CSV table of C-alpha atoms in Angstrom, one decimal:
chain,number,residue,atom,x,y,z
Q,1,UNK,CA,-17.9,-2.1,-41.1
Q,2,UNK,CA,-16.4,-3.0,-37.7
Q,3,UNK,CA,-13.3,-1.1,-38.3
Q,4,UNK,CA,-15.3,2.1,-38.7
Q,5,UNK,CA,-16.9,1.7,-35.2
Q,6,UNK,CA,-15.3,3.2,-32.1
Q,7,UNK,CA,-15.7,0.9,-29.1
Q,8,UNK,CA,-14.8,0.9,-25.4
Q,9,UNK,CA,-13.7,-2.2,-23.5
Q,10,UNK,CA,-14.2,-3.4,-20.0
Q,11,UNK,CA,-12.5,-6.2,-18.0
Q,12,UNK,CA,-13.6,-7.9,-14.8
Q,13,UNK,CA,-10.3,-9.5,-13.5
Q,14,UNK,CA,-9.9,-12.8,-11.7
Q,15,UNK,CA,-7.1,-15.2,-10.8
Q,16,UNK,CA,-7.4,-17.7,-13.7
Q,17,UNK,CA,-9.5,-15.8,-16.3
Q,18,UNK,CA,-10.6,-12.3,-17.2
Q,19,UNK,CA,-14.1,-11.5,-18.4
Q,20,UNK,CA,-14.0,-8.9,-21.2
Q,21,UNK,CA,-16.9,-6.9,-22.7
Q,22,UNK,CA,-17.2,-4.4,-25.5
Q,23,UNK,CA,-19.7,-1.5,-25.9
Q,24,UNK,CA,-20.1,1.1,-28.6
Q,25,UNK,CA,-19.9,4.9,-28.1
Q,26,UNK,CA,-23.6,5.1,-27.3
Q,27,UNK,CA,-23.4,2.4,-24.6
Q,28,UNK,CA,-24.9,-0.6,-26.5
Q,29,UNK,CA,-23.6,-4.0,-25.3
Q,30,UNK,CA,-21.9,-5.7,-28.2
Q,31,UNK,CA,-20.2,-8.8,-26.8
Q,32,UNK,CA,-18.6,-10.4,-23.8
Q,33,UNK,CA,-16.2,-13.4,-23.5
Q,34,UNK,CA,-13.7,-14.9,-21.0
Q,35,UNK,CA,-10.0,-15.1,-21.6
Q,36,UNK,CA,-7.3,-16.9,-19.6
Q,37,UNK,CA,-4.7,-14.9,-17.6
Q,38,UNK,CA,-1.8,-15.9,-19.8
Q,39,UNK,CA,0.3,-14.0,-22.4
Q,40,UNK,CA,-1.6,-15.8,-25.1
Q,41,UNK,CA,-4.9,-15.0,-23.4
Q,42,UNK,CA,-4.1,-11.2,-23.2
Q,43,UNK,CA,-3.2,-11.3,-26.9
Q,44,UNK,CA,-6.5,-13.0,-27.8
Q,45,UNK,CA,-8.4,-10.6,-25.6
Q,46,UNK,CA,-7.0,-7.5,-27.4
Q,47,UNK,CA,-7.5,-9.1,-30.9
Q,48,UNK,CA,-11.1,-9.9,-29.9
Q,49,UNK,CA,-11.8,-6.3,-28.9
Q,50,UNK,CA,-10.3,-4.9,-32.1
Q,51,UNK,CA,-12.5,-7.2,-34.1
Q,52,UNK,CA,-15.4,-5.1,-32.9
Q,53,UNK,CA,-13.9,-1.7,-33.9
Q,54,UNK,CA,-11.3,0.9,-33.0
Q,55,UNK,CA,-10.6,0.5,-29.2
Q,56,UNK,CA,-10.7,4.0,-27.6
Q,57,UNK,CA,-10.0,2.8,-24.1
Q,58,UNK,CA,-10.3,-0.2,-21.8
Q,59,UNK,CA,-11.5,-0.1,-18.2
Q,60,UNK,CA,-9.8,-2.6,-16.0
Q,61,UNK,CA,-10.8,-3.5,-12.5
Q,62,UNK,CA,-7.9,-4.2,-10.1
Q,63,UNK,CA,-5.0,-2.8,-12.1
Q,64,UNK,CA,-2.9,-3.1,-8.9
Q,65,UNK,CA,-3.8,-6.8,-8.3
Q,66,UNK,CA,-5.3,-9.4,-10.7
Q,67,UNK,CA,-5.3,-6.9,-13.6
Q,68,UNK,CA,-1.8,-5.6,-13.3
Q,69,UNK,CA,-0.2,-7.7,-16.0
Q,70,UNK,CA,-3.1,-7.1,-18.4
Q,71,UNK,CA,-2.8,-3.4,-17.8
Q,72,UNK,CA,1.0,-3.6,-18.7
Q,73,UNK,CA,0.2,-5.6,-21.9
Q,74,UNK,CA,-2.4,-3.1,-23.0
Q,75,UNK,CA,-0.1,-0.1,-22.4
Q,76,UNK,CA,2.7,-1.8,-24.4
Q,77,UNK,CA,0.2,-2.2,-27.3
Q,78,UNK,CA,-0.6,1.5,-27.0
Q,79,UNK,CA,-4.1,1.0,-25.6
Q,80,UNK,CA,-5.4,3.6,-23.1
Q,81,UNK,CA,-6.1,1.9,-19.8
Q,82,UNK,CA,-8.4,3.3,-17.2
Q,83,UNK,CA,-8.5,2.1,-13.6
Q,84,UNK,CA,-12.1,1.2,-12.7
Q,85,UNK,CA,-13.4,0.6,-9.1
Q,86,UNK,CA,-15.8,-2.2,-8.6
Q,87,UNK,CA,-19.5,-1.2,-8.7
Q,88,UNK,CA,-20.9,0.1,-5.4
Q,89,UNK,CA,-23.6,-1.9,-3.5
Q,90,UNK,CA,-26.5,0.2,-4.9
Q,91,UNK,CA,-25.4,-0.5,-8.5
Q,92,UNK,CA,-25.0,-4.2,-7.7
Q,93,UNK,CA,-28.5,-4.4,-6.2
Q,94,UNK,CA,-30.0,-2.7,-9.2
Q,95,UNK,CA,-28.1,-4.6,-11.9
Q,96,UNK,CA,-27.2,-7.9,-10.3
Q,97,UNK,CA,-23.8,-9.5,-9.9
Q,98,UNK,CA,-22.0,-11.6,-12.5
Q,99,UNK,CA,-18.8,-11.5,-14.4
Q,100,UNK,CA,-20.3,-10.2,-17.7
Q,101,UNK,CA,-22.4,-7.6,-15.8
Q,102,UNK,CA,-19.2,-6.4,-14.0
Q,103,UNK,CA,-17.3,-6.3,-17.3
Q,104,UNK,CA,-20.0,-4.2,-19.0
Q,105,UNK,CA,-20.1,-2.0,-15.9
Q,106,UNK,CA,-16.4,-1.3,-16.2
Q,107,UNK,CA,-16.8,-0.3,-19.9
Q,108,UNK,CA,-19.8,1.9,-19.1
Q,109,UNK,CA,-17.9,3.6,-16.3
Q,110,UNK,CA,-15.2,4.6,-18.8
Q,111,UNK,CA,-17.6,5.8,-21.4
Q,112,UNK,CA,-19.6,7.9,-19.0
Q,113,UNK,CA,-16.5,9.4,-17.5
Q,114,UNK,CA,-17.2,8.1,-14.0
Q,115,UNK,CA,-13.9,6.2,-14.2
Q,116,UNK,CA,-11.0,8.3,-15.3
Q,117,UNK,CA,-8.1,7.2,-13.1
Q,118,UNK,CA,-4.7,6.5,-14.6
Q,119,UNK,CA,-3.3,3.2,-13.2
Q,120,UNK,CA,0.2,3.0,-11.8
Q,121,UNK,CA,2.7,1.7,-14.4
Q,122,UNK,CA,4.2,-0.7,-11.9
Q,123,UNK,CA,7.3,-1.2,-14.0
Q,124,UNK,CA,10.0,0.9,-12.2
Q,125,UNK,CA,12.1,1.1,-9.1
Q,126,UNK,CA,9.1,1.8,-6.9
Q,127,UNK,CA,7.6,-1.5,-7.9
Q,128,UNK,CA,10.9,-3.1,-6.8
Q,129,UNK,CA,10.6,-1.3,-3.5
Q,130,UNK,CA,7.0,-2.5,-3.0
Q,131,UNK,CA,8.1,-6.1,-3.5
Q,132,UNK,CA,10.9,-5.9,-1.0
Q,133,UNK,CA,8.8,-4.1,1.5
Q,134,UNK,CA,6.2,-6.9,1.5
Q,135,UNK,CA,8.9,-9.2,3.0
Q,136,UNK,CA,10.1,-6.6,5.5
Q,137,UNK,CA,6.7,-5.7,6.7
Q,138,UNK,CA,5.8,-9.4,7.2
Q,139,UNK,CA,9.1,-9.9,9.1
Q,140,UNK,CA,8.3,-7.0,11.4
Q,141,UNK,CA,4.8,-8.4,12.2
Q,142,UNK,CA,6.3,-11.9,12.8
Q,143,UNK,CA,8.9,-10.5,15.1
Q,144,UNK,CA,6.3,-8.7,17.1
Q,145,UNK,CA,4.2,-11.9,17.3
Q,146,UNK,CA,7.3,-13.8,18.4
Q,147,UNK,CA,8.3,-11.5,21.3
Q,148,UNK,CA,4.6,-11.6,22.5
Q,149,UNK,CA,4.7,-15.4,22.5
Q,150,UNK,CA,8.0,-15.3,24.5
Q,151,UNK,CA,6.5,-12.9,27.1
Q,152,UNK,CA,3.4,-15.1,27.4
Q,153,UNK,CA,5.4,-18.3,27.9
Q,154,UNK,CA,7.6,-16.6,30.4
Q,155,UNK,CA,4.6,-15.4,32.4
Q,156,UNK,CA,3.1,-18.9,32.6
Q,157,UNK,CA,6.4,-20.8,33.0
Q,158,UNK,CA,7.5,-22.6,36.2
Q,159,UNK,CA,8.8,-20.3,38.9
Q,160,UNK,CA,12.5,-21.3,38.4
Q,161,UNK,CA,12.3,-20.2,34.7
Q,162,UNK,CA,9.9,-17.2,35.2
Q,163,UNK,CA,11.8,-15.5,38.0
Q,164,UNK,CA,15.1,-15.4,36.1
Q,165,UNK,CA,13.6,-14.0,32.9
Q,166,UNK,CA,10.6,-11.8,33.7
Q,167,UNK,CA,12.5,-8.6,34.5
Q,168,UNK,CA,15.0,-8.8,31.7
Q,169,UNK,CA,14.7,-6.2,28.8
Q,170,UNK,CA,14.0,-7.6,25.4
Q,171,UNK,CA,17.6,-7.6,24.0
Q,172,UNK,CA,19.0,-9.3,27.1
Q,173,UNK,CA,16.1,-11.8,27.2
Q,174,UNK,CA,16.6,-12.8,23.6
Q,175,UNK,CA,20.4,-13.1,24.0
Q,176,UNK,CA,20.1,-15.3,27.1
Q,177,UNK,CA,17.4,-17.5,25.7
Q,178,UNK,CA,19.3,-18.0,22.4
Q,179,UNK,CA,22.4,-19.3,24.1
Q,180,UNK,CA,20.6,-21.4,26.7
Q,181,UNK,CA,20.8,-25.2,27.0
Q,182,UNK,CA,17.3,-26.4,27.8
Q,183,UNK,CA,18.1,-30.2,28.1
Q,184,UNK,CA,16.8,-33.2,26.3
Q,185,UNK,CA,13.9,-34.5,28.5
Q,186,UNK,CA,11.0,-32.9,26.6
Q,187,UNK,CA,8.5,-34.8,28.7
Q,188,UNK,CA,9.5,-32.5,31.6
Q,189,UNK,CA,7.3,-29.3,31.4
Q,190,UNK,CA,10.2,-27.1,32.5
Q,191,UNK,CA,12.5,-28.5,29.9
Q,192,UNK,CA,9.8,-28.2,27.2
Q,193,UNK,CA,9.2,-24.5,28.0
Q,194,UNK,CA,12.9,-23.8,27.9
Q,195,UNK,CA,13.2,-25.5,24.5
Q,196,UNK,CA,10.2,-23.5,23.2
Q,197,UNK,CA,11.7,-20.2,24.5
Q,198,UNK,CA,15.1,-21.0,22.9
Q,199,UNK,CA,13.5,-21.7,19.5
Q,200,UNK,CA,11.4,-18.5,19.7
Q,201,UNK,CA,14.5,-16.5,20.6
Q,202,UNK,CA,16.4,-17.9,17.7
Q,203,UNK,CA,13.5,-17.1,15.4
Q,204,UNK,CA,13.5,-13.5,16.8
Q,205,UNK,CA,17.2,-13.1,16.0
Q,206,UNK,CA,16.7,-14.4,12.5
Q,207,UNK,CA,13.8,-12.0,11.9
Q,208,UNK,CA,15.8,-9.1,13.3
Q,209,UNK,CA,18.6,-9.9,10.9
Q,210,UNK,CA,16.1,-10.1,8.0
Q,211,UNK,CA,14.7,-6.7,9.0
Q,212,UNK,CA,18.1,-5.1,9.3
Q,213,UNK,CA,19.2,-6.2,5.8
Q,214,UNK,CA,19.8,-2.9,3.9
Q,215,UNK,CA,18.2,-3.9,0.6
Q,216,UNK,CA,15.6,-1.1,0.8
Q,217,UNK,CA,17.9,1.7,1.9
Q,218,UNK,CA,19.8,2.2,-1.4
Q,219,UNK,CA,16.7,1.8,-3.5
Q,220,UNK,CA,14.7,4.4,-1.5
Q,221,UNK,CA,17.7,6.7,-1.4
Q,222,UNK,CA,18.1,6.4,-5.2
Q,223,UNK,CA,14.4,6.8,-5.9
Q,224,UNK,CA,13.8,9.7,-3.5
Q,225,UNK,CA,17.1,11.3,-2.3
Q,226,UNK,CA,15.5,14.5,-1.2
Q,227,UNK,CA,12.6,12.7,0.5
Q,228,UNK,CA,14.6,10.8,3.0
Q,229,UNK,CA,16.5,14.0,4.0
Q,230,UNK,CA,13.3,15.6,5.3
Q,231,UNK,CA,12.9,15.7,9.1
Q,232,UNK,CA,11.1,12.7,10.4
Q,233,UNK,CA,11.1,10.7,7.2
Q,234,UNK,CA,13.1,7.4,7.2
Q,235,UNK,CA,13.4,4.5,4.8
Q,236,UNK,CA,10.1,2.8,6.0
Q,237,UNK,CA,7.9,5.9,5.7
Q,238,UNK,CA,9.5,7.1,2.5
Q,239,UNK,CA,9.0,3.6,0.9
Q,240,UNK,CA,5.3,3.6,1.8
Q,241,UNK,CA,4.8,7.2,0.3
Q,242,UNK,CA,6.6,6.2,-2.8
Q,243,UNK,CA,4.5,3.0,-3.2
Q,244,UNK,CA,1.3,5.1,-2.8
Q,245,UNK,CA,2.4,7.6,-5.5
Q,246,UNK,CA,3.8,4.9,-7.8
Q,247,UNK,CA,6.5,5.2,-10.5
Q,248,UNK,CA,4.5,8.0,-12.2
Q,249,UNK,CA,3.5,10.6,-9.6
Q,250,UNK,CA,2.6,12.9,-12.4
Q,251,UNK,CA,-0.7,11.0,-12.8
Q,252,UNK,CA,-1.8,12.8,-9.6
Q,253,UNK,CA,-3.3,16.1,-10.7
Q,254,UNK,CA,-2.2,18.2,-7.7
Q,255,UNK,CA,-0.9,18.0,-4.2
Q,256,UNK,CA,-4.5,18.1,-3.0
Q,257,UNK,CA,-5.2,14.9,-4.9
Q,258,UNK,CA,-2.2,13.3,-3.3
Q,259,UNK,CA,-3.4,14.4,0.1
Q,260,UNK,CA,-6.8,12.9,-0.7
Q,261,UNK,CA,-5.1,9.7,-1.8
Q,262,UNK,CA,-3.3,9.6,1.6
Q,263,UNK,CA,-6.5,10.3,3.6
Q,264,UNK,CA,-5.1,13.6,4.7
Q,265,UNK,CA,-7.5,15.9,2.9
Q,266,UNK,CA,-9.7,17.9,5.3
Q,267,UNK,CA,-13.4,17.0,5.3
Q,268,UNK,CA,-15.9,19.7,6.3
Q,269,UNK,CA,-17.8,19.0,9.5
Q,270,UNK,CA,-19.4,22.4,10.0
Q,271,UNK,CA,-22.9,22.8,11.4
Q,272,UNK,CA,-24.8,25.9,12.5
Q,273,UNK,CA,-22.3,28.2,14.2
Q,274,UNK,CA,-19.6,25.6,14.2
Q,275,UNK,CA,-17.0,25.9,11.5
Q,276,UNK,CA,-14.5,23.1,11.5
Q,277,UNK,CA,-13.0,20.1,9.6
Q,278,UNK,CA,-12.5,16.5,10.6
Q,279,UNK,CA,-10.1,13.7,9.8
Q,280,UNK,CA,-10.5,11.8,6.6
Q,281,UNK,CA,-11.2,8.1,7.1
Q,282,UNK,CA,-10.7,7.2,3.5
Q,283,UNK,CA,-7.7,7.0,1.2
Q,284,UNK,CA,-4.6,4.7,1.5
Q,285,UNK,CA,-4.5,3.8,5.2
Q,286,UNK,CA,-0.9,2.7,5.0
Q,287,UNK,CA,0.1,6.1,3.6
Q,288,UNK,CA,-2.0,7.8,6.2
Q,289,UNK,CA,-0.1,5.8,8.9
Q,290,UNK,CA,3.2,6.9,7.4
Q,291,UNK,CA,2.1,10.5,7.6
Q,292,UNK,CA,1.0,10.0,11.2
Q,293,UNK,CA,4.4,8.5,12.1
Q,294,UNK,CA,6.2,11.4,10.5
Q,295,UNK,CA,4.0,13.8,12.5
Q,296,UNK,CA,4.7,12.0,15.7
Q,297,UNK,CA,8.5,12.2,15.1
Q,298,UNK,CA,8.4,15.9,14.2
Q,299,UNK,CA,6.2,16.7,17.3
Q,300,UNK,CA,9.0,15.3,19.4
Q,301,UNK,CA,12.2,16.4,17.6
Q,302,UNK,CA,11.4,19.2,15.2
Q,303,UNK,CA,11.4,22.7,16.9
Q,304,UNK,CA,9.3,24.2,14.2
Q,305,UNK,CA,6.6,21.6,14.6
Q,306,UNK,CA,6.7,21.9,18.4
Q,307,UNK,CA,6.1,25.6,18.2
Q,308,UNK,CA,3.2,25.1,15.8
Q,309,UNK,CA,1.6,22.5,18.1
Q,310,UNK,CA,2.0,24.8,21.1
Q,311,UNK,CA,0.5,27.7,19.3
Q,312,UNK,CA,-2.5,25.8,18.0
Q,313,UNK,CA,-3.1,24.2,21.4
Q,314,UNK,CA,-3.2,27.7,23.0
Q,315,UNK,CA,-5.8,28.6,20.4
Q,316,UNK,CA,-8.0,25.8,21.6
Q,317,UNK,CA,-7.5,23.3,18.8
Q,318,UNK,CA,-7.9,19.7,19.7
Q,319,UNK,CA,-5.1,17.1,19.3
Q,320,UNK,CA,-7.0,15.3,16.5
Q,321,UNK,CA,-7.3,18.6,14.5
Q,322,UNK,CA,-3.6,19.4,15.1
Q,323,UNK,CA,-2.7,16.0,13.7
Q,324,UNK,CA,-5.0,16.6,10.7
Q,325,UNK,CA,-3.3,19.9,9.9
Q,326,UNK,CA,0.2,18.4,10.4
Q,327,UNK,CA,-0.5,15.5,8.1
Q,328,UNK,CA,-1.9,17.9,5.5
Q,329,UNK,CA,1.3,20.0,5.6
Q,330,UNK,CA,3.5,16.9,5.4
Q,331,UNK,CA,1.5,15.6,2.4
Q,332,UNK,CA,2.1,18.9,0.6
Q,333,UNK,CA,5.8,18.8,1.3
Q,334,UNK,CA,6.1,15.2,0.2
Q,335,UNK,CA,4.2,15.8,-3.0
Q,336,UNK,CA,6.6,18.6,-4.0
Q,337,UNK,CA,9.6,16.3,-3.6
Q,338,UNK,CA,7.9,13.4,-5.5
Q,339,UNK,CA,7.0,15.6,-8.5
Q,340,UNK,CA,10.3,17.5,-8.6
Q,341,UNK,CA,12.4,14.4,-9.1
Q,342,UNK,CA,12.6,12.0,-12.0
Q,343,UNK,CA,12.0,8.5,-10.6
Q,344,UNK,CA,14.1,6.2,-12.7
Q,345,UNK,CA,12.7,3.0,-14.2
Q,346,UNK,CA,13.9,-0.3,-13.0
Q,347,UNK,CA,15.2,-1.4,-16.4
Q,348,UNK,CA,17.3,1.7,-16.6
Q,349,UNK,CA,18.9,0.8,-13.3
Q,350,UNK,CA,19.6,-2.7,-14.4
Q,351,UNK,CA,21.1,-1.4,-17.6
Q,352,UNK,CA,23.7,0.5,-15.6
């Protein structure tokens, strides 16, 4: 009977549909089928899997992207969800590439134990921080692009425009351009460049106001009050580290696993008589950048860090190795704060 069989599911996620597959506990392929990415499609997918037996777990590719809503639905229905990486190139060359093949590969990865990661729940205050930070980060990038465009236009503008603007600092340049009156004859190159500069300056001011909006500050302070109090950690870096850990940092087994996730775990680079470690090029690069920023701030303003850098430099350690050690220390400190606090869920915040 089907209800006496234990099965493992696998899902290859896409924008409009998910390809699901089911295998038994000895790895035999039982069935595969596509389902639409709608609430009804998720319900049908789970019912279809349960028709083949007792679902032990479901491996889902992309639980942080296309598969995020499916992962939420399965957790609500008390199904164990395992985060599965896509097959590497060697496996793709050996087994081919298709949606059913990838779905079966996800189920097999769960059954073999190769995939065992717990996906982020993505249903709490950290998910709200992630959504708001997407807007803020894009505004920062757009503002940088805007000031670069202004500087380029000033450098190539007619002399009467260039000479008045080229030596001004950014804040004075923006203020002067925003209140300028370029004229109405756009056929004149001088008038046209003045109009373009004024519009870019107004855009720069709008983006600055958008970046300065304090929507993230109270959320980050509420989610991690002890984290933002640490030296060198502000709202931006704290938000990124929270996003990396997610609403359930307890899924990370140790501070070493968090350091590895942030690309701050040391990698052995010893050979012969040389005994050393090198920087980790893997992990979440945005989290690694946040750790790097914190290390830079501490190297300038934290007396304890400055003494450490001076001591290690005197010992002959390179700047790259010093940064590696500092980021590892910071990752350990951050992890202790993340696991010592109870990150509230968003629905609890809304209820209050």
